[in-house]
Amino acid sequence: MTIFGANETAPRAGTDRSSLGVENQRALAVARIAIGLAQGLALYLLYRTTEDQGIGRAMIWPATVPGLFAPLVLVALYLPVVLLAGVGRLRPMTLAVWAGVAAVVLALLGWHDVVRQAVGNGPDQAPYLDLPLFPFAAVALFIAHHLIVPADHERRWIASFAAYFDTAWKAGVQLALSIGFTVAFWLLLFLGAALFNVIGLKFLGELMQEPWFAIPVTTLTFAVAVHLTDVRDGLIRGVRSVALMLLSWLLLVMTVLVAGFLAALPFTGLDGLWATGSATALVLAAAGALIVLINTAYQDGRLENAPPAVLKIAVRVASLLLTPLVVLAIWGLALRIGQYGLTPDRIIAAACAVVGGIYAVGYGYAALPVHRTGWMQPLERTNVGAAVAKVVTILALFSPIADPARLSVADHVARLERGAVKAEAFDYRFLRFESGRVGEKALARLAASSDAAVASRAKAAQAAESRYDIEPPSVQSQVVIEAYPAGTASPQGFVVPVTSSDTRATCDAAGKCLAQSLDMNGDGRTEVLLANPWMLMLFQQVDGAWVEIGTVDLARCGGQRRDPRETMRSGALRPVDSAWFDLEIAGVRNPVNRGADCERAEAVAKPPVAAPAPPR
């Protein structure tokens, strides 16, 4: 009895696996347990290669071989999951080819991620993978696997959308339940260890801390959970149906929120959105939520699964709302790139925006009554096309094709060379510590530049041992500060472009900061009190420049829990004629904090207590 199933007996999409013979189920269980144990053993052996061997950090092969350890970790972590999901569901040849391709791709992604890193990994430091690679590799594998399984079941290159939907959503529920089972298993182990520890038996707690136990037990538990959730397809479909039903009704909430947000933008303007610094991420997250919820309502497109009329309307409206969301995301990203250039995060965001654009165009067309197909049916082709685009995009981003670090470094250097960025405003830290080998090569090229200012700064960056040894770029940004009382003006030179190290840089949006001009110590010179949402700051003009000389923490010193700007508008702030720049806040005298605590404020504010009369 083969564990993979012959061509004519391989389970089709939609087959209840409880109908398979008992021997088949046992064979599948044995295969999955073997895969789980093999994964645990492989991960443990890889862990052992980085263990302290007692003489410094004498790591053993393969951790000492550059470009080998990280690819092996990535393959050992993800390939067994592909096998767990494919055994019994794919034909033997299909599974073998797909597993081989997945292993090669994972190894190449891991190898590229290591070799692009900075030349700083010696024999005492293993070449570790960057964190973003793990979730993106998992997403690419999940999508690719569930493009292959339905196609293999239906024996054609592109399967029906119903098969894609059934396979992918069932696998998503199965994965979530398997992870939950593994977490619950470890919680029970911790509880058991605590119980034994109460009576003086610490063996279980000590055993759980041993890698040779913890790693294989975790992978074995996950493999068992995959098999248990795979035995009864009907139960998984029941859980999935309930989850889809609940999520589909959340589409109404999300559609109303997004529609309200977009309707309010013409009245509020975009300044507040751009001022967040994360406008693209926020808008793309909203678009992603809409895409998921639209699919929970549409499901596989069959008439028997069609949603109620109110959800049909919500699906159409939400599909049309995707376009303005993606346009806003691209607009905000273009503004950031135009101002500050490319960064790896912005390149990844741009890739996500492109994929979002595919959804926006496809879903928008599906929502229009111009096509002759069924209700929202073009959505199906959009989903399949976007799934392929996501896999291709991820592979490009984590390979030399569209390496974000390489593209960012090229853009940074190009901006410097054409004069868009001055030498003192250039981010040398990014080249030295955040862009790997390509950044180091670019930094070496800048160190040999004919521009003395660029060369000296580049050489200093090369010599730096920590990113904190390099001064951050002195990029100046505009500030928006409202003068109080209304109708007055801030002193000349106070509202000017400042660098990020200046507290005034927090005043990046209208209404965020309020400034009041006062003579704090009666010397005839004007100081400025600046109120932002968190505290009061005192500025004094020194050698023609406005410098912050102290702060007042209203919550700590003044006992005020309200917004400092409200306190200023209420007229409760009054200077006290004192060389210490004391400030009266609602009748309480407080010092401007220049390293001191609030003790002097309390001492000044409280009247002295008369000593008790001596007894007669």
XYZ file of C-alpha atoms in Angstrom, residues 162-475:
314
model
C -13.356 26.374 -6.957
C -10.484 23.886 -6.567
C -8.004 26.668 -5.761
C -10.364 28.156 -3.196
C -11.188 24.823 -1.550
C -7.550 23.724 -1.312
C -6.030 27.014 -0.147
C -8.619 27.953 2.466
C -8.768 24.426 3.854
C -4.972 24.386 4.113
C -5.019 27.768 5.847
C -7.427 26.497 8.492
C -5.418 23.290 8.843
C -2.184 25.237 9.298
C -3.728 27.503 11.936
C -5.131 24.531 13.857
C -1.810 22.673 13.661
C 0.122 25.644 15.021
C -2.496 26.078 17.743
C -2.219 22.390 18.670
C 1.565 22.679 18.944
C 1.312 25.772 21.149
C -1.312 24.080 23.348
C 0.935 21.032 23.688
C 3.784 23.174 25.003
C 1.492 25.058 27.368
C 0.428 21.728 28.854
C 4.066 20.697 29.195
C 4.820 23.948 31.052
C 1.835 23.342 33.311
C 2.978 19.788 34.007
C 6.517 20.970 34.753
C 5.129 23.539 37.203
C 3.084 20.849 38.973
C 6.086 18.545 39.313
C 8.226 21.480 40.438
C 5.808 22.150 43.318
C 6.555 18.712 44.805
C 10.292 19.058 44.248
C 10.609 17.114 40.974
C 12.364 19.268 38.392
C 13.149 16.646 35.770
C 10.407 17.706 33.328
C 11.323 21.401 33.457
C 14.985 20.576 32.912
C 14.101 18.188 30.085
C 12.093 20.868 28.290
C 15.151 23.129 28.273
C 17.247 20.553 26.444
C 17.447 21.283 22.680
C 17.705 17.559 21.848
C 14.231 17.181 23.372
C 12.530 20.497 22.585
C 13.317 20.717 18.866
C 12.306 17.187 17.755
C 9.238 17.162 20.028
C 8.020 20.431 18.503
C 8.384 19.227 14.912
C 6.851 15.846 15.766
C 3.872 17.485 17.471
C 3.287 19.700 14.448
C 3.455 16.705 12.100
C 0.949 14.793 14.239
C -1.347 17.828 14.249
C -1.179 18.035 10.441
C -2.211 14.390 10.179
C -5.002 14.672 12.743
C -6.490 17.694 10.972
C -6.156 15.907 7.614
C -8.068 12.742 8.524
C -11.512 14.368 8.468
C -11.831 16.874 5.676
C -15.491 17.450 6.557
C -14.615 18.731 10.023
C -12.043 21.156 8.599
C -14.548 22.379 6.043
C -17.057 22.949 8.825
C -14.599 25.108 10.758
C -13.706 26.914 7.543
C -17.364 27.594 6.715
C -17.971 29.140 10.124
C -14.819 31.261 9.852
C -15.754 32.453 6.351
C -19.269 33.330 7.433
C -18.078 35.388 10.389
C -15.367 37.151 8.408
C -17.690 37.923 5.501
C -19.935 39.994 7.757
C -16.906 41.986 8.887
C -16.703 43.149 5.275
C -19.633 45.475 5.990
C -17.722 47.112 8.846
C -14.504 47.497 6.870
C -16.307 48.847 3.813
C -18.068 51.526 5.862
C -14.807 52.514 7.580
C -12.821 52.781 4.347
C -15.622 54.630 2.559
C -15.872 57.094 5.444
C -12.110 57.591 5.459
C -11.992 58.310 1.734
C -15.055 60.589 1.925
C -13.431 62.648 4.706
C -10.109 63.188 2.901
C -11.331 66.099 0.705
C -12.311 67.988 3.864
C -9.348 67.102 6.104
C -6.635 67.125 3.456
C -3.747 64.707 3.132
C -1.283 66.460 5.444
C -2.328 64.418 8.451
C -1.974 61.180 6.498
C 1.482 62.053 5.167
C 2.589 63.256 8.619
C 2.218 59.765 10.074
C 5.306 58.603 8.196
C 3.599 55.253 7.589
C 0.786 56.270 5.256
C 1.677 53.673 2.611
C 1.748 50.825 5.114
C -1.562 51.885 6.670
C -3.349 52.230 3.353
C -1.945 48.976 1.961
C -2.971 47.181 5.155
C -6.521 48.475 4.690
C -6.483 47.313 1.060
C -5.187 43.899 2.108
C -7.945 43.549 4.692
C -10.553 44.415 2.058
C -9.134 41.828 -0.358
C -9.272 39.058 2.240
C -12.792 39.977 3.361
C -14.060 40.240 -0.232
C -12.899 36.673 -0.815
C -14.568 35.421 2.357
C -17.859 36.728 0.963
C -17.342 35.588 -2.631
C -15.867 32.175 -1.660
C -15.651 29.799 -4.649
C -18.217 31.626 -6.776
C -20.773 28.815 -6.773
C -24.435 29.794 -6.621
C -25.043 27.694 -3.505
C -22.325 29.692 -1.700
C -23.484 33.116 -2.865
C -23.745 35.661 -0.013
C -26.907 37.618 0.917
C -27.831 40.660 -1.147
C -26.382 43.114 1.385
C -22.995 41.386 1.219
C -23.116 41.371 -2.569
C -23.478 45.142 -2.482
C -20.636 45.389 0.036
C -18.402 43.243 -2.200
C -18.999 45.549 -5.182
C -18.418 48.720 -3.165
C -15.315 47.334 -1.461
C -13.895 46.215 -4.810
C -14.258 49.755 -6.156
C -12.684 51.242 -3.015
C -9.466 49.322 -3.629
C -8.453 51.651 -6.462
C -8.340 54.920 -4.438
C -6.566 53.095 -1.605
C -3.835 51.788 -3.883
C -3.537 55.191 -5.581
C -3.048 56.835 -2.175
C -0.423 54.254 -1.262
C 1.505 54.798 -4.489
C 1.193 58.584 -4.127
C 2.529 58.597 -0.567
C 5.339 56.225 -1.515
C 6.296 58.351 -4.504
C 6.485 61.458 -2.298
C 8.770 59.700 0.201
C 11.013 58.320 -2.512
C 11.181 61.718 -4.192
C 12.207 63.367 -0.913
C 14.514 60.773 0.628
C 15.255 58.179 -2.056
C 14.877 54.429 -2.070
C 15.248 52.221 0.979
C 14.721 48.445 1.268
C 11.449 49.029 3.106
C 10.191 51.372 0.400
C 11.129 48.919 -2.341
C 9.202 46.144 -0.594
C 6.287 48.546 -0.117
C 6.439 49.421 -3.824
C 6.280 45.719 -4.704
C 3.256 45.304 -2.437
C 1.633 48.342 -4.062
C 2.138 46.812 -7.523
C 0.459 43.588 -6.421
C -2.282 45.684 -4.827
C -2.705 47.437 -8.161
C -3.372 44.077 -9.825
C -6.131 43.392 -7.316
C -7.535 46.927 -7.659
C -7.797 46.714 -11.461
C -9.193 43.181 -11.501
C -11.666 43.660 -8.673
C -12.738 47.063 -9.967
C -13.506 45.579 -13.377
C -15.362 42.678 -11.754
C -17.544 45.117 -9.806
C -18.614 47.040 -12.922
C -21.723 45.872 -14.816
C -19.862 45.872 -18.127
C -18.909 42.216 -18.428
C -21.251 39.414 -19.405
C -19.916 36.844 -16.970
C -21.507 35.979 -13.647
C -21.505 38.135 -10.542
C -17.918 39.250 -9.778
C -16.565 36.331 -11.848
C -13.502 38.226 -13.232
C -12.330 38.256 -9.611
C -11.362 34.588 -10.052
C -8.836 35.243 -12.811
C -7.501 38.190 -10.824
C -6.866 35.998 -7.776
C -4.961 33.384 -9.761
C -2.931 35.992 -11.634
C -2.142 37.939 -8.444
C -1.079 34.707 -6.708
C 1.475 34.014 -9.449
C 2.591 37.667 -9.327
C 3.158 37.447 -5.576
C 5.380 34.375 -5.896
C 7.409 35.959 -8.701
C 7.713 39.242 -6.776
C 8.956 37.558 -3.607
C 11.520 35.522 -5.534
C 12.728 38.701 -7.269
C 12.995 40.709 -4.037
C 15.077 38.069 -2.251
C 17.363 37.305 -5.179
C 19.865 39.391 -7.166
C 17.100 40.310 -9.642
C 15.575 43.046 -7.465
C 17.659 42.987 -4.297
C 16.309 45.935 -2.240
C 19.737 46.670 -0.754
C 21.392 46.861 -4.179
C 18.695 49.098 -5.630
C 18.718 51.356 -2.556
C 22.485 51.771 -2.552
C 22.485 52.608 -6.261
C 19.784 55.229 -5.719
C 21.525 56.749 -2.678
C 24.847 57.078 -4.468
C 23.195 58.453 -7.606
C 21.417 61.145 -5.575
C 24.718 62.117 -3.967
C 26.593 62.236 -7.259
C 24.046 64.406 -9.020
C 23.883 66.860 -6.101
C 20.359 66.019 -4.900
C 21.885 65.231 -1.487
C 24.757 67.120 0.077
C 27.726 65.349 1.623
C 26.675 66.214 5.180
C 23.121 64.987 4.560
C 24.123 61.643 3.044
C 23.339 58.506 5.047
C 26.747 56.838 5.411
C 25.406 54.584 8.163
C 23.111 52.891 5.673
C 26.048 51.950 3.444
C 28.238 50.829 6.335
C 25.861 48.809 8.459
C 22.514 48.304 6.735
C 23.131 47.369 3.104
C 25.620 44.499 3.218
C 28.455 43.928 0.785
C 27.052 46.187 -1.906
C 26.981 49.048 0.607
C 30.569 48.396 1.658
C 31.709 48.457 -1.957
C 29.870 51.721 -2.574
C 31.387 53.201 0.592
C 34.873 52.233 -0.577
C 34.189 53.946 -3.887
C 33.045 57.094 -2.088
C 36.157 57.018 0.124
C 38.193 57.406 -3.072
C 36.006 60.259 -4.304
C 37.577 63.491 -5.544
C 35.107 65.376 -3.333
C 37.040 65.912 -0.100
C 33.903 66.238 2.052
C 32.457 62.977 0.725
C 35.743 61.112 0.955
C 36.458 62.155 4.555
C 33.001 61.176 5.754
C 33.127 57.879 3.869
C 36.512 57.012 5.410
C 35.185 57.845 8.876
C 32.230 55.552 8.238
C 34.566 52.754 7.127
C 36.484 53.056 10.390
C 33.352 53.042 12.548
C 32.746 49.873 14.573
C 29.149 50.736 15.430
C 26.381 52.552 13.596
C 26.256 54.938 16.561
C 29.818 56.052 15.827
C 28.559 57.764 12.673
C 26.651 61.010 12.915
C 23.159 60.757 11.427
C 22.576 62.764 8.246
C 21.665 66.361 8.941
C 18.502 66.392 6.883
